[in-house]
Amino acid sequence: MLSMDVALSFFGTAVVLALVPGPDNLCVLAQSATAGWRAGMRLVLGLCSGLVVHTAAVALGLAVVFQASTLAFIILKLCGAAYLLYLAWQAFAHAKDVGGVGQGVGLAGWALYRRGILMNISNPKVSLFFLAFLPQFVTPGQGSVTGQLISLGALFMLAALLVFGAIALLAGRLGDLLRRSPEVQIWMNRGAGVVFVALALKLAFSGRD
């Protein structure tokens, strides 16, 4: 079991890390600005749910596979990049549909939740990050190491939920004002497409370090 000092220290660090601009919070920002805070929150919930998979991978030792196998890492990385490019294509395709931005064309219900999960689990660097980061806060004498890793993963998810949720709310409120202009709607979708392309290229050409 985690001590209170370790839990608080880890949670504070996780909040700071969640605030650092990265693929996840940039996607939340773009999605919330173009489709509203509710759409952004669905994406946030999906991203946080995806962290369950990475936490389990670290706890069960599966992340070591990606660290040891270059081929496995490259395959999953390229799958993630391809999915981001698909999202970019969707954003550019909807840019000409003025009414589509605010209504979330093709993303009704929990489609965004599933999108968040896919985006998260298709990025092997998250598992590698967890593999390097979580064990630093594990104390072998405090009980099951697996249990501690799961607890740390849950705390990280909570930190991400709070930070990404705040981003979704703020970006969504700002987007509500901007979406009143049809021209702004078009450029917001194009901007979201550019963000997805940039993230896809960054993931495709990134290494394991």
PDB file of C-alpha atoms in Angstrom:
ATOM      1  CA  MET A   1       0.000   0.000   0.000  1.00  0.00           C
ATOM      2  CA  LEU A   2       1.216   3.491  -0.812  1.00  0.00           C
ATOM      3  CA  SER A   3       2.108   5.813   2.047  1.00  0.00           C
ATOM      4  CA  MET A   4       0.384   9.197   2.129  1.00  0.00           C
ATOM      5  CA  ASP A   5       3.688  11.006   1.483  1.00  0.00           C
ATOM      6  CA  VAL A   6       4.438   8.905  -1.605  1.00  0.00           C
ATOM      7  CA  ALA A   7       0.882   9.235  -2.911  1.00  0.00           C
ATOM      8  CA  LEU A   8       0.859  13.025  -2.544  1.00  0.00           C
ATOM      9  CA  SER A   9       4.327  13.373  -4.057  1.00  0.00           C
ATOM     10  CA  PHE A  10       3.390  11.191  -7.020  1.00  0.00           C
ATOM     11  CA  PHE A  11       0.053  12.920  -7.559  1.00  0.00           C
ATOM     12  CA  GLY A  12       1.675  16.372  -7.570  1.00  0.00           C
ATOM     13  CA  THR A  13       4.258  15.192 -10.086  1.00  0.00           C
ATOM     14  CA  ALA A  14       1.536  13.632 -12.251  1.00  0.00           C
ATOM     15  CA  VAL A  15      -0.435  16.892 -12.324  1.00  0.00           C
ATOM     16  CA  VAL A  16       2.653  18.796 -13.480  1.00  0.00           C
ATOM     17  CA  LEU A  17       3.333  16.204 -16.189  1.00  0.00           C
ATOM     18  CA  ALA A  18      -0.280  16.350 -17.378  1.00  0.00           C
ATOM     19  CA  LEU A  19       0.039  20.118 -17.736  1.00  0.00           C
ATOM     20  CA  VAL A  20       3.098  19.844 -19.994  1.00  0.00           C
ATOM     21  CA  PRO A  21       1.965  20.251 -23.647  1.00  0.00           C
ATOM     22  CA  GLY A  22       1.844  16.845 -25.287  1.00  0.00           C
ATOM     23  CA  PRO A  23      -0.199  14.783 -27.765  1.00  0.00           C
ATOM     24  CA  ASP A  24      -3.057  14.051 -25.365  1.00  0.00           C
ATOM     25  CA  ASN A  25      -3.777  17.521 -24.017  1.00  0.00           C
ATOM     26  CA  LEU A  26      -3.274  19.084 -27.456  1.00  0.00           C
ATOM     27  CA  CYS A  27      -5.860  16.695 -28.902  1.00  0.00           C
ATOM     28  CA  VAL A  28      -8.244  17.535 -26.066  1.00  0.00           C
ATOM     29  CA  LEU A  29      -7.706  21.235 -26.732  1.00  0.00           C
ATOM     30  CA  ALA A  30      -8.359  20.877 -30.467  1.00  0.00           C
ATOM     31  CA  GLN A  31     -11.392  18.623 -30.043  1.00  0.00           C
ATOM     32  CA  SER A  32     -13.003  20.786 -27.361  1.00  0.00           C
ATOM     33  CA  ALA A  33     -12.479  23.985 -29.326  1.00  0.00           C
ATOM     34  CA  THR A  34     -14.019  22.525 -32.493  1.00  0.00           C
ATOM     35  CA  ALA A  35     -16.841  20.397 -31.078  1.00  0.00           C
ATOM     36  CA  GLY A  36     -17.525  21.729 -27.578  1.00  0.00           C
ATOM     37  CA  TRP A  37     -16.558  20.794 -24.039  1.00  0.00           C
ATOM     38  CA  ARG A  38     -18.834  17.751 -23.887  1.00  0.00           C
ATOM     39  CA  ALA A  39     -17.060  16.231 -26.883  1.00  0.00           C
ATOM     40  CA  GLY A  40     -13.747  17.094 -25.259  1.00  0.00           C
ATOM     41  CA  MET A  41     -14.762  15.377 -22.024  1.00  0.00           C
ATOM     42  CA  ARG A  42     -15.685  12.192 -23.881  1.00  0.00           C
ATOM     43  CA  LEU A  43     -12.214  12.225 -25.421  1.00  0.00           C
ATOM     44  CA  VAL A  44     -10.694  12.839 -21.981  1.00  0.00           C
ATOM     45  CA  LEU A  45     -12.550   9.867 -20.499  1.00  0.00           C
ATOM     46  CA  GLY A  46     -11.318   7.709 -23.373  1.00  0.00           C
ATOM     47  CA  LEU A  47      -7.719   8.815 -22.919  1.00  0.00           C
ATOM     48  CA  CYS A  48      -7.876   8.135 -19.184  1.00  0.00           C
ATOM     49  CA  SER A  49      -9.453   4.718 -19.797  1.00  0.00           C
ATOM     50  CA  GLY A  50      -6.578   3.921 -22.134  1.00  0.00           C
ATOM     51  CA  LEU A  51      -4.195   4.481 -19.229  1.00  0.00           C
ATOM     52  CA  VAL A  52      -5.726   1.396 -17.600  1.00  0.00           C
ATOM     53  CA  VAL A  53      -4.164  -0.668 -20.378  1.00  0.00           C
ATOM     54  CA  HIS A  54      -0.736   0.931 -19.918  1.00  0.00           C
ATOM     55  CA  THR A  55      -0.906   0.493 -16.148  1.00  0.00           C
ATOM     56  CA  ALA A  56      -1.785  -3.170 -16.585  1.00  0.00           C
ATOM     57  CA  ALA A  57       1.045  -3.560 -19.105  1.00  0.00           C
ATOM     58  CA  VAL A  58       3.570  -2.221 -16.601  1.00  0.00           C
ATOM     59  CA  ALA A  59       2.127  -4.192 -13.687  1.00  0.00           C
ATOM     60  CA  LEU A  60       2.183  -7.428 -15.709  1.00  0.00           C
ATOM     61  CA  GLY A  61       5.539  -6.711 -17.364  1.00  0.00           C
ATOM     62  CA  LEU A  62       4.148  -6.452 -20.901  1.00  0.00           C
ATOM     63  CA  ALA A  63       5.744  -3.046 -21.456  1.00  0.00           C
ATOM     64  CA  VAL A  64       9.129  -4.765 -21.351  1.00  0.00           C
ATOM     65  CA  VAL A  65       8.225  -6.361 -24.692  1.00  0.00           C
ATOM     66  CA  PHE A  66       8.085  -2.957 -26.374  1.00  0.00           C
ATOM     67  CA  GLN A  67      11.325  -1.961 -24.710  1.00  0.00           C
ATOM     68  CA  ALA A  68      13.099  -5.128 -25.865  1.00  0.00           C
ATOM     69  CA  SER A  69      11.522  -5.590 -29.300  1.00  0.00           C
ATOM     70  CA  THR A  70      12.213  -2.878 -31.838  1.00  0.00           C
ATOM     71  CA  LEU A  71       9.796  -4.461 -34.319  1.00  0.00           C
ATOM     72  CA  ALA A  72       6.871  -4.514 -31.839  1.00  0.00           C
ATOM     73  CA  PHE A  73       7.541  -0.906 -30.919  1.00  0.00           C
ATOM     74  CA  ILE A  74       7.695   0.247 -34.552  1.00  0.00           C
ATOM     75  CA  ILE A  75       4.537  -1.623 -35.573  1.00  0.00           C
ATOM     76  CA  LEU A  76       2.419  -0.176 -32.760  1.00  0.00           C
ATOM     77  CA  LYS A  77       3.943   3.276 -33.243  1.00  0.00           C
ATOM     78  CA  LEU A  78       3.094   3.319 -36.954  1.00  0.00           C
ATOM     79  CA  CYS A  79      -0.438   2.115 -36.213  1.00  0.00           C
ATOM     80  CA  GLY A  80      -0.846   5.059 -33.842  1.00  0.00           C
ATOM     81  CA  ALA A  81       0.539   7.499 -36.417  1.00  0.00           C
ATOM     82  CA  ALA A  82      -1.786   6.100 -39.101  1.00  0.00           C
ATOM     83  CA  TYR A  83      -4.785   6.575 -36.822  1.00  0.00           C
ATOM     84  CA  LEU A  84      -3.809  10.187 -36.134  1.00  0.00           C
ATOM     85  CA  LEU A  85      -3.531  10.815 -39.872  1.00  0.00           C
ATOM     86  CA  TYR A  86      -7.019   9.365 -40.285  1.00  0.00           C
ATOM     87  CA  LEU A  87      -8.279  11.829 -37.679  1.00  0.00           C
ATOM     88  CA  ALA A  88      -6.525  14.632 -39.568  1.00  0.00           C
ATOM     89  CA  TRP A  89      -8.257  13.580 -42.781  1.00  0.00           C
ATOM     90  CA  GLN A  90     -11.625  13.653 -40.983  1.00  0.00           C
ATOM     91  CA  ALA A  91     -10.945  17.147 -39.649  1.00  0.00           C
ATOM     92  CA  PHE A  92      -9.962  18.494 -43.077  1.00  0.00           C
ATOM     93  CA  ALA A  93     -12.950  16.771 -44.692  1.00  0.00           C
ATOM     94  CA  HIS A  94     -15.342  18.404 -42.227  1.00  0.00           C
ATOM     95  CA  ALA A  95     -13.708  21.825 -42.600  1.00  0.00           C
ATOM     96  CA  LYS A  96     -15.873  22.545 -45.638  1.00  0.00           C
ATOM     97  CA  ASP A  97     -18.994  21.509 -43.705  1.00  0.00           C
ATOM     98  CA  VAL A  98     -19.774  24.628 -41.703  1.00  0.00           C
ATOM     99  CA  GLY A  99     -22.479  22.967 -39.643  1.00  0.00           C
ATOM    100  CA  GLY A 100     -20.400  19.928 -38.890  1.00  0.00           C
ATOM    101  CA  VAL A 101     -17.959  21.433 -36.435  1.00  0.00           C
ATOM    102  CA  GLY A 102     -20.318  22.275 -33.669  1.00  0.00           C
ATOM    103  CA  GLN A 103     -22.333  19.093 -34.074  1.00  0.00           C
ATOM    104  CA  GLY A 104     -19.439  16.672 -34.172  1.00  0.00           C
ATOM    105  CA  VAL A 105     -20.130  15.045 -37.537  1.00  0.00           C
ATOM    106  CA  GLY A 106     -19.572  11.291 -37.408  1.00  0.00           C
ATOM    107  CA  LEU A 107     -18.750  11.411 -33.696  1.00  0.00           C
ATOM    108  CA  ALA A 108     -22.122  11.045 -32.045  1.00  0.00           C
ATOM    109  CA  GLY A 109     -22.566   9.214 -28.761  1.00  0.00           C
ATOM    110  CA  TRP A 110     -19.415   7.642 -27.373  1.00  0.00           C
ATOM    111  CA  ALA A 111     -17.411   7.541 -30.610  1.00  0.00           C
ATOM    112  CA  LEU A 112     -15.050  10.118 -29.117  1.00  0.00           C
ATOM    113  CA  TYR A 113     -14.633   7.967 -26.020  1.00  0.00           C
ATOM    114  CA  ARG A 114     -13.510   5.072 -28.215  1.00  0.00           C
ATOM    115  CA  ARG A 115     -11.273   7.460 -30.153  1.00  0.00           C
ATOM    116  CA  GLY A 116      -9.529   8.467 -26.922  1.00  0.00           C
ATOM    117  CA  ILE A 117      -8.904   4.848 -25.962  1.00  0.00           C
ATOM    118  CA  LEU A 118      -7.466   4.010 -29.392  1.00  0.00           C
ATOM    119  CA  MET A 119      -5.253   7.096 -29.415  1.00  0.00           C
ATOM    120  CA  ASN A 120      -3.837   6.216 -26.010  1.00  0.00           C
ATOM    121  CA  ILE A 121      -3.251   2.491 -26.357  1.00  0.00           C
ATOM    122  CA  SER A 122      -1.721   2.851 -29.835  1.00  0.00           C
ATOM    123  CA  ASN A 123       1.095   4.984 -28.424  1.00  0.00           C
ATOM    124  CA  PRO A 124       3.756   2.588 -27.046  1.00  0.00           C
ATOM    125  CA  LYS A 125       5.718   5.499 -25.592  1.00  0.00           C
ATOM    126  CA  VAL A 126       3.092   5.824 -22.868  1.00  0.00           C
ATOM    127  CA  SER A 127       3.781   2.275 -21.675  1.00  0.00           C
ATOM    128  CA  LEU A 128       7.516   2.912 -21.780  1.00  0.00           C
ATOM    129  CA  PHE A 129       7.020   6.137 -19.834  1.00  0.00           C
ATOM    130  CA  PHE A 130       4.986   4.302 -17.210  1.00  0.00           C
ATOM    131  CA  LEU A 131       7.634   1.564 -17.083  1.00  0.00           C
ATOM    132  CA  ALA A 132      10.305   4.157 -16.289  1.00  0.00           C
ATOM    133  CA  PHE A 133       8.204   6.467 -14.102  1.00  0.00           C
ATOM    134  CA  LEU A 134       5.921   4.390 -11.864  1.00  0.00           C
ATOM    135  CA  PRO A 135       8.560   2.096 -10.305  1.00  0.00           C
ATOM    136  CA  GLN A 136      10.385   5.142  -8.907  1.00  0.00           C
ATOM    137  CA  PHE A 137       7.545   5.542  -6.395  1.00  0.00           C
ATOM    138  CA  VAL A 138       7.273   1.864  -5.425  1.00  0.00           C
ATOM    139  CA  THR A 139       8.498   0.768  -1.984  1.00  0.00           C
ATOM    140  CA  PRO A 140       9.022  -3.026  -1.875  1.00  0.00           C
ATOM    141  CA  GLY A 141       8.512  -3.114   1.891  1.00  0.00           C
ATOM    142  CA  GLN A 142       5.060  -1.520   1.611  1.00  0.00           C
ATOM    143  CA  GLY A 143       3.295  -4.612   0.278  1.00  0.00           C
ATOM    144  CA  SER A 144       2.558  -5.957  -3.201  1.00  0.00           C
ATOM    145  CA  VAL A 145       4.564  -4.227  -5.905  1.00  0.00           C
ATOM    146  CA  THR A 146       1.809  -4.968  -8.423  1.00  0.00           C
ATOM    147  CA  GLY A 147      -0.764  -3.405  -6.103  1.00  0.00           C
ATOM    148  CA  GLN A 148       1.374  -0.297  -5.694  1.00  0.00           C
ATOM    149  CA  LEU A 149       1.820   0.028  -9.464  1.00  0.00           C
ATOM    150  CA  ILE A 150      -1.930  -0.213  -9.975  1.00  0.00           C
ATOM    151  CA  SER A 151      -2.511   2.422  -7.279  1.00  0.00           C
ATOM    152  CA  LEU A 152       0.024   4.741  -8.909  1.00  0.00           C
ATOM    153  CA  GLY A 153      -1.624   4.231 -12.286  1.00  0.00           C
ATOM    154  CA  ALA A 154      -5.001   5.126 -10.770  1.00  0.00           C
ATOM    155  CA  LEU A 155      -3.552   8.318  -9.280  1.00  0.00           C
ATOM    156  CA  PHE A 156      -2.048   9.258 -12.626  1.00  0.00           C
ATOM    157  CA  MET A 157      -5.441   8.735 -14.277  1.00  0.00           C
ATOM    158  CA  LEU A 158      -7.066  11.001 -11.689  1.00  0.00           C
ATOM    159  CA  ALA A 159      -4.471  13.719 -12.309  1.00  0.00           C
ATOM    160  CA  ALA A 160      -4.950  13.435 -16.077  1.00  0.00           C
ATOM    161  CA  LEU A 161      -8.732  13.532 -15.691  1.00  0.00           C
ATOM    162  CA  LEU A 162      -8.596  16.743 -13.642  1.00  0.00           C
ATOM    163  CA  VAL A 163      -6.084  18.538 -15.875  1.00  0.00           C
ATOM    164  CA  PHE A 164      -7.501  17.406 -19.218  1.00  0.00           C
ATOM    165  CA  GLY A 165     -11.038  18.035 -17.970  1.00  0.00           C
ATOM    166  CA  ALA A 166     -10.120  21.629 -17.125  1.00  0.00           C
ATOM    167  CA  ILE A 167      -8.581  22.054 -20.587  1.00  0.00           C
ATOM    168  CA  ALA A 168     -11.741  20.671 -22.203  1.00  0.00           C
ATOM    169  CA  LEU A 169     -13.973  23.063 -20.268  1.00  0.00           C
ATOM    170  CA  LEU A 170     -11.875  26.150 -20.986  1.00  0.00           C
ATOM    171  CA  ALA A 171     -11.316  25.335 -24.665  1.00  0.00           C
ATOM    172  CA  GLY A 172     -14.956  24.404 -25.088  1.00  0.00           C
ATOM    173  CA  ARG A 173     -16.198  27.679 -23.649  1.00  0.00           C
ATOM    174  CA  LEU A 174     -13.866  29.645 -25.893  1.00  0.00           C
ATOM    175  CA  GLY A 175     -14.870  27.517 -28.865  1.00  0.00           C
ATOM    176  CA  ASP A 176     -18.556  28.251 -28.199  1.00  0.00           C
ATOM    177  CA  LEU A 177     -17.839  31.916 -28.855  1.00  0.00           C
ATOM    178  CA  LEU A 178     -15.641  31.303 -31.899  1.00  0.00           C
ATOM    179  CA  ARG A 179     -18.016  28.833 -33.550  1.00  0.00           C
ATOM    180  CA  ARG A 180     -20.619  31.558 -34.017  1.00  0.00           C
ATOM    181  CA  SER A 181     -18.652  32.567 -37.120  1.00  0.00           C
ATOM    182  CA  PRO A 182     -18.834  30.066 -40.038  1.00  0.00           C
ATOM    183  CA  GLU A 183     -15.400  31.138 -41.272  1.00  0.00           C
ATOM    184  CA  VAL A 184     -13.882  30.580 -37.839  1.00  0.00           C
ATOM    185  CA  GLN A 185     -15.472  27.106 -37.732  1.00  0.00           C
ATOM    186  CA  ILE A 186     -13.732  26.185 -40.976  1.00  0.00           C
ATOM    187  CA  TRP A 187     -10.336  27.399 -39.782  1.00  0.00           C
ATOM    188  CA  MET A 188     -10.753  25.682 -36.415  1.00  0.00           C
ATOM    189  CA  ASN A 189     -11.298  22.345 -38.136  1.00  0.00           C
ATOM    190  CA  ARG A 190      -8.310  22.953 -40.388  1.00  0.00           C
ATOM    191  CA  GLY A 191      -6.258  23.828 -37.322  1.00  0.00           C
ATOM    192  CA  ALA A 192      -7.324  20.597 -35.646  1.00  0.00           C
ATOM    193  CA  GLY A 193      -6.267  18.711 -38.784  1.00  0.00           C
ATOM    194  CA  VAL A 194      -2.826  20.325 -38.678  1.00  0.00           C
ATOM    195  CA  VAL A 195      -2.460  19.349 -35.007  1.00  0.00           C
ATOM    196  CA  PHE A 196      -3.276  15.706 -35.802  1.00  0.00           C
ATOM    197  CA  VAL A 197      -0.814  15.642 -38.724  1.00  0.00           C
ATOM    198  CA  ALA A 198       1.946  17.124 -36.561  1.00  0.00           C
ATOM    199  CA  LEU A 199       1.309  14.605 -33.788  1.00  0.00           C
ATOM    200  CA  ALA A 200       1.278  11.728 -36.293  1.00  0.00           C
ATOM    201  CA  LEU A 201       4.644  12.779 -37.729  1.00  0.00           C
ATOM    202  CA  LYS A 202       6.118  13.248 -34.268  1.00  0.00           C
ATOM    203  CA  LEU A 203       5.006   9.772 -33.220  1.00  0.00           C
ATOM    204  CA  ALA A 204       6.100   8.113 -36.480  1.00  0.00           C
ATOM    205  CA  PHE A 205       9.624   9.517 -36.318  1.00  0.00           C
ATOM    206  CA  SER A 206      10.137   9.261 -32.556  1.00  0.00           C
ATOM    207  CA  GLY A 207      12.416   6.775 -30.879  1.00  0.00           C
ATOM    208  CA  ARG A 208      11.894   4.798 -27.699  1.00  0.00           C
ATOM    209  CA  ASP A 209      13.864   7.258 -25.538  1.00  0.00           C
TER     210      ASP A 209
END
